[in-house]
């Protein structure tokens, strides 16, 4: 199945392969932000590619850059299946990246560092210690002016942004007490500790946000 009709935004999952309705719902609003924020980027690393749905939607619409997927090895088969059904010349097979034990995977496409990192809906399913590890790794790896773009829900001023986010946070913590929606102020402080400064914030549908951090020093 070739993804040659970019006006057709409805993705169909490969037979028997995982499908994320959340990815389907948020891909276009996220793309609109990425088209602004990644205009000058060349090599992008996606952390936590999940099903791979975002990668097959974004890459053919951001043809000026390379899109490198990554995730824990257990998710590679699903990502590869999506890539097989929706091929694009600038999207690359997943590299193994487990934040709990791995360094940022080396850019195998070019002898150059990634100049942007993107992650969606990952901070709230990780423990806070792993969130801190991710920011440390990304902050160390990015070159000056590199961007770390983070999508997801965040609390602000110690309160939930909506009743649905409160319920979502409760369900996350029931499943894993170390997970949960993160406080915006804590994430910004963590980023600052690793040479990353919040440069832009976008309000997104369904009480989500995109935070754009830039390495300025």
mmCIF file of C-alpha atoms in Angstrom:
data_model
loop_
_atom_site.group_PDB
_atom_site.id
_atom_site.type_symbol
_atom_site.label_atom_id
_atom_site.label_comp_id
_atom_site.label_asym_id
_atom_site.label_seq_id
_atom_site.Cartn_x
_atom_site.Cartn_y
_atom_site.Cartn_z
ATOM 1 C CA UNK A 1 0.000 0.000 0.000
ATOM 2 C CA UNK A 2 1.793 3.139 -1.178
ATOM 3 C CA UNK A 3 1.236 6.370 0.691
ATOM 4 C CA UNK A 4 1.332 8.422 -2.497
ATOM 5 C CA UNK A 5 -1.861 10.369 -1.878
ATOM 6 C CA UNK A 6 -0.896 12.897 0.762
ATOM 7 C CA UNK A 7 -4.386 14.391 0.729
ATOM 8 C CA UNK A 8 -5.758 11.140 2.114
ATOM 9 C CA UNK A 9 -5.110 11.546 5.820
ATOM 10 C CA UNK A 10 -6.926 8.429 7.030
ATOM 11 C CA UNK A 11 -4.428 5.706 7.886
ATOM 12 C CA UNK A 12 -5.354 2.041 7.654
ATOM 13 C CA UNK A 13 -3.382 -0.351 9.831
ATOM 14 C CA UNK A 14 -1.501 -3.215 8.189
ATOM 15 C CA UNK A 15 -3.366 -6.503 8.709
ATOM 16 C CA UNK A 16 -3.001 -7.749 12.258
ATOM 17 C CA UNK A 17 -0.790 -4.820 13.326
ATOM 18 C CA UNK A 18 -1.394 -2.445 16.236
ATOM 19 C CA UNK A 19 -3.269 0.794 15.563
ATOM 20 C CA UNK A 20 -3.320 3.860 17.823
ATOM 21 C CA UNK A 21 -6.433 6.002 17.634
ATOM 22 C CA UNK A 22 -4.610 8.737 19.560
ATOM 23 C CA UNK A 23 -1.959 8.922 16.821
ATOM 24 C CA UNK A 24 -4.679 9.076 14.197
ATOM 25 C CA UNK A 25 -6.435 11.904 16.027
ATOM 26 C CA UNK A 26 -3.416 14.103 16.774
ATOM 27 C CA UNK A 27 -1.169 13.619 13.738
ATOM 28 C CA UNK A 28 -2.378 16.597 11.675
ATOM 29 C CA UNK A 29 -2.238 19.199 14.489
ATOM 30 C CA UNK A 30 1.244 17.961 15.439
ATOM 31 C CA UNK A 31 2.379 18.051 11.804
ATOM 32 C CA UNK A 32 1.328 21.693 11.501
ATOM 33 C CA UNK A 33 3.630 22.575 14.401
ATOM 34 C CA UNK A 34 6.495 20.448 13.086
ATOM 35 C CA UNK A 35 6.264 22.140 9.701
ATOM 36 C CA UNK A 36 7.013 25.401 11.477
ATOM 37 C CA UNK A 37 9.563 24.207 14.001
ATOM 38 C CA UNK A 38 11.583 21.834 11.801
ATOM 39 C CA UNK A 39 12.037 24.094 8.784
ATOM 40 C CA UNK A 40 15.787 24.272 9.377
ATOM 41 C CA UNK A 41 16.307 20.739 10.686
ATOM 42 C CA UNK A 42 18.056 18.008 8.717
ATOM 43 C CA UNK A 43 18.178 14.884 10.909
ATOM 44 C CA UNK A 44 15.329 14.178 13.353
ATOM 45 C CA UNK A 45 15.259 11.384 15.923
ATOM 46 C CA UNK A 46 11.845 10.228 17.104
ATOM 47 C CA UNK A 47 12.010 8.759 20.614
ATOM 48 C CA UNK A 48 9.305 6.228 21.389
ATOM 49 C CA UNK A 49 7.920 5.702 17.890
ATOM 50 C CA UNK A 50 5.272 3.306 19.221
ATOM 51 C CA UNK A 51 3.215 1.897 16.368
ATOM 52 C CA UNK A 52 5.123 3.946 13.785
ATOM 53 C CA UNK A 53 1.995 5.808 12.671
ATOM 54 C CA UNK A 54 3.441 9.250 13.312
ATOM 55 C CA UNK A 55 6.575 8.496 11.326
ATOM 56 C CA UNK A 56 4.722 7.386 8.187
ATOM 57 C CA UNK A 57 2.531 10.485 8.308
ATOM 58 C CA UNK A 58 5.197 13.073 9.099
ATOM 59 C CA UNK A 59 8.130 11.933 6.944
ATOM 60 C CA UNK A 60 6.503 12.275 3.491
ATOM 61 C CA UNK A 61 5.263 15.720 4.484
ATOM 62 C CA UNK A 62 8.682 16.850 5.743
ATOM 63 C CA UNK A 63 10.717 15.803 2.743
ATOM 64 C CA UNK A 64 13.633 18.142 3.486
ATOM 65 C CA UNK A 65 14.736 16.044 6.475
ATOM 66 C CA UNK A 66 15.425 12.475 7.554
ATOM 67 C CA UNK A 67 13.108 10.910 10.137
ATOM 68 C CA UNK A 68 14.800 8.256 12.275
ATOM 69 C CA UNK A 69 12.455 6.131 14.358
ATOM 70 C CA UNK A 70 13.501 4.507 17.639
ATOM 71 C CA UNK A 71 11.906 2.440 20.383
ATOM 72 C CA UNK A 72 12.461 -0.614 22.506
ATOM 73 C CA UNK A 73 13.114 -3.677 20.372
ATOM 74 C CA UNK A 74 9.751 -5.257 21.229
ATOM 75 C CA UNK A 75 8.003 -2.535 19.178
ATOM 76 C CA UNK A 76 10.193 -2.755 16.067
ATOM 77 C CA UNK A 77 8.060 -5.299 14.194
ATOM 78 C CA UNK A 78 5.001 -3.046 14.363
ATOM 79 C CA UNK A 79 6.950 0.032 13.244
ATOM 80 C CA UNK A 80 8.494 -1.896 10.357
ATOM 81 C CA UNK A 81 5.068 -3.153 9.281
ATOM 82 C CA UNK A 82 3.731 0.402 9.083
ATOM 83 C CA UNK A 83 6.838 1.449 7.136
ATOM 84 C CA UNK A 84 6.312 -1.412 4.693
ATOM 85 C CA UNK A 85 2.724 -0.371 3.981
ATOM 86 C CA UNK A 86 3.459 3.371 3.925
ATOM 87 C CA UNK A 87 6.996 3.699 2.565
ATOM 88 C CA UNK A 88 8.809 7.021 2.298
ATOM 89 C CA UNK A 89 12.417 7.572 1.221
ATOM 90 C CA UNK A 90 13.242 9.723 4.240
ATOM 91 C CA UNK A 91 11.843 7.525 7.037
ATOM 92 C CA UNK A 92 14.205 4.967 8.551
ATOM 93 C CA UNK A 93 13.765 1.628 10.291
ATOM 94 C CA UNK A 94 13.747 1.826 14.079
ATOM 95 C CA UNK A 95 16.893 1.859 16.145
ATOM 96 C CA UNK A 96 16.839 0.279 19.583
ATOM 97 C CA UNK A 97 16.526 2.858 22.346
ATOM 98 C CA UNK A 98 15.568 1.924 25.897
ATOM 99 C CA UNK A 99 16.072 5.026 28.045
ATOM 100 C CA UNK A 100 16.654 2.890 31.132
ATOM 101 C CA UNK A 101 19.844 1.367 29.746
ATOM 102 C CA UNK A 102 20.867 2.817 26.360
ATOM 103 C CA UNK A 103 22.618 5.901 25.076
ATOM 104 C CA UNK A 104 20.981 7.897 22.302
ATOM 105 C CA UNK A 105 21.339 5.724 19.172
ATOM 106 C CA UNK A 106 23.932 6.926 16.672
ATOM 107 C CA UNK A 107 22.683 8.534 13.474
ATOM 108 C CA UNK A 108 23.283 5.789 10.895
ATOM 109 C CA UNK A 109 21.935 7.837 7.984
ATOM 110 C CA UNK A 110 24.716 10.408 7.975
ATOM 111 C CA UNK A 111 27.933 11.145 9.789
ATOM 112 C CA UNK A 112 26.235 13.989 11.638
ATOM 113 C CA UNK A 113 24.392 14.508 14.906
ATOM 114 C CA UNK A 114 20.627 14.727 15.078
ATOM 115 C CA UNK A 115 19.656 18.381 15.161
ATOM 116 C CA UNK A 116 16.164 17.729 16.502
ATOM 117 C CA UNK A 117 14.472 15.150 18.720
ATOM 118 C CA UNK A 118 10.712 14.552 18.816
ATOM 119 C CA UNK A 119 8.717 12.518 21.292
ATOM 120 C CA UNK A 120 4.954 12.163 21.771
ATOM 121 C CA UNK A 121 3.006 10.875 24.750
ATOM 122 C CA UNK A 122 6.085 9.474 26.437
ATOM 123 C CA UNK A 123 6.828 11.530 29.554
ATOM 124 C CA UNK A 124 3.677 10.465 31.383
ATOM 125 C CA UNK A 125 4.299 6.732 30.856
ATOM 126 C CA UNK A 126 7.886 6.878 32.133
ATOM 127 C CA UNK A 127 9.061 7.183 35.711
ATOM 128 C CA UNK A 128 10.335 10.627 36.655
ATOM 129 C CA UNK A 129 13.866 9.262 36.938
ATOM 130 C CA UNK A 130 13.672 8.092 33.314
ATOM 131 C CA UNK A 131 12.243 11.442 32.207
ATOM 132 C CA UNK A 132 15.294 13.037 33.833
ATOM 133 C CA UNK A 133 17.589 10.541 32.073
ATOM 134 C CA UNK A 134 15.977 11.317 28.713
ATOM 135 C CA UNK A 135 16.490 15.063 29.115
ATOM 136 C CA UNK A 136 20.079 14.499 30.176
ATOM 137 C CA UNK A 137 20.799 12.319 27.141
ATOM 138 C CA UNK A 138 19.101 14.683 24.711
ATOM 139 C CA UNK A 139 20.698 17.761 26.243
ATOM 140 C CA UNK A 140 24.146 16.210 25.980
ATOM 141 C CA UNK A 141 23.628 14.994 22.414
ATOM 142 C CA UNK A 142 22.011 17.955 20.670
ATOM 143 C CA UNK A 143 24.219 20.569 19.005
ATOM 144 C CA UNK A 144 23.743 24.267 19.735
ATOM 145 C CA UNK A 145 20.366 25.471 18.419
ATOM 146 C CA UNK A 146 19.127 21.869 18.300
ATOM 147 C CA UNK A 147 15.491 21.329 19.327
ATOM 148 C CA UNK A 148 13.755 18.881 21.627
ATOM 149 C CA UNK A 149 10.037 18.841 20.783
ATOM 150 C CA UNK A 150 7.732 17.172 23.313
ATOM 151 C CA UNK A 151 4.014 16.472 22.850
ATOM 152 C CA UNK A 152 1.616 15.426 25.586
ATOM 153 C CA UNK A 153 -0.540 16.539 28.518
ATOM 154 C CA UNK A 154 0.930 18.668 31.316
ATOM 155 C CA UNK A 155 -0.297 20.068 34.613
ATOM 156 C CA UNK A 156 0.314 23.737 35.309
ATOM 157 C CA UNK A 157 0.440 25.627 38.603
ATOM 158 C CA UNK A 158 -0.169 22.333 40.367
ATOM 159 C CA UNK A 159 -3.577 21.709 38.780
ATOM 160 C CA UNK A 160 -4.958 19.556 35.978
ATOM 161 C CA UNK A 161 -5.883 21.288 32.742
ATOM 162 C CA UNK A 162 -9.149 19.341 32.501
ATOM 163 C CA UNK A 163 -11.293 16.750 34.228
ATOM 164 C CA UNK A 164 -10.367 14.256 31.516
ATOM 165 C CA UNK A 165 -6.669 14.746 32.267
ATOM 166 C CA UNK A 166 -7.376 14.163 35.957
ATOM 167 C CA UNK A 167 -9.076 10.876 35.099
ATOM 168 C CA UNK A 168 -6.271 9.941 32.712
ATOM 169 C CA UNK A 169 -3.644 10.622 35.370
ATOM 170 C CA UNK A 170 -5.546 8.473 37.862
ATOM 171 C CA UNK A 171 -5.658 5.570 35.403
ATOM 172 C CA UNK A 172 -1.932 5.926 34.678
ATOM 173 C CA UNK A 173 -1.021 5.820 38.364
ATOM 174 C CA UNK A 174 -3.278 2.838 39.018
ATOM 175 C CA UNK A 175 -1.356 0.931 36.356
ATOM 176 C CA UNK A 176 2.078 2.212 37.407
ATOM 177 C CA UNK A 177 2.564 4.421 40.457
ATOM 178 C CA UNK A 178 5.739 5.886 38.932
ATOM 179 C CA UNK A 179 3.945 7.229 35.851
ATOM 180 C CA UNK A 180 1.564 10.167 35.559
ATOM 181 C CA UNK A 181 1.034 13.552 33.949
ATOM 182 C CA UNK A 182 4.039 15.771 34.608
ATOM 183 C CA UNK A 183 4.026 19.306 35.959
ATOM 184 C CA UNK A 184 5.050 21.858 33.361
ATOM 185 C CA UNK A 185 7.237 23.760 35.805
ATOM 186 C CA UNK A 186 9.162 20.604 36.765
ATOM 187 C CA UNK A 187 9.773 19.738 33.118
ATOM 188 C CA UNK A 188 11.041 23.244 32.355
ATOM 189 C CA UNK A 189 13.386 23.155 35.370
ATOM 190 C CA UNK A 190 14.665 19.755 34.281
ATOM 191 C CA UNK A 191 15.275 21.011 30.754
ATOM 192 C CA UNK A 192 17.150 24.069 32.039
ATOM 193 C CA UNK A 193 19.435 21.798 34.054
ATOM 194 C CA UNK A 194 20.486 20.131 30.797
ATOM 195 C CA UNK A 195 21.114 23.223 28.646
ATOM 196 C CA UNK A 196 17.630 23.251 27.110
ATOM 197 C CA UNK A 197 15.471 26.387 27.185
ATOM 198 C CA UNK A 198 11.741 26.521 26.485
ATOM 199 C CA UNK A 199 11.455 28.562 23.285
ATOM 200 C CA UNK A 200 7.829 27.954 22.269
ATOM 201 C CA UNK A 201 4.685 26.423 23.646
ATOM 202 C CA UNK A 202 1.658 25.377 21.603
ATOM 203 C CA UNK A 203 -1.787 24.595 22.947
ATOM 204 C CA UNK A 204 -3.048 21.462 21.204
ATOM 205 C CA UNK A 205 -6.426 19.686 20.938
ATOM 206 C CA UNK A 206 -7.712 17.423 23.722
ATOM 207 C CA UNK A 207 -5.881 19.351 26.467
ATOM 208 C CA UNK A 208 -2.393 18.548 25.181
ATOM 209 C CA UNK A 209 0.578 20.806 24.511
ATOM 210 C CA UNK A 210 3.740 20.884 22.454
ATOM 211 C CA UNK A 211 6.823 22.175 24.251
ATOM 212 C CA UNK A 212 9.760 23.222 22.092
ATOM 213 C CA UNK A 213 13.094 23.307 23.908
ATOM 214 C CA UNK A 214 16.191 24.740 22.269
ATOM 215 C CA UNK A 215 19.816 24.154 23.199
ATOM 216 C CA UNK A 216 21.220 27.655 23.549
ATOM 217 C CA UNK A 217 24.392 27.060 25.575
#
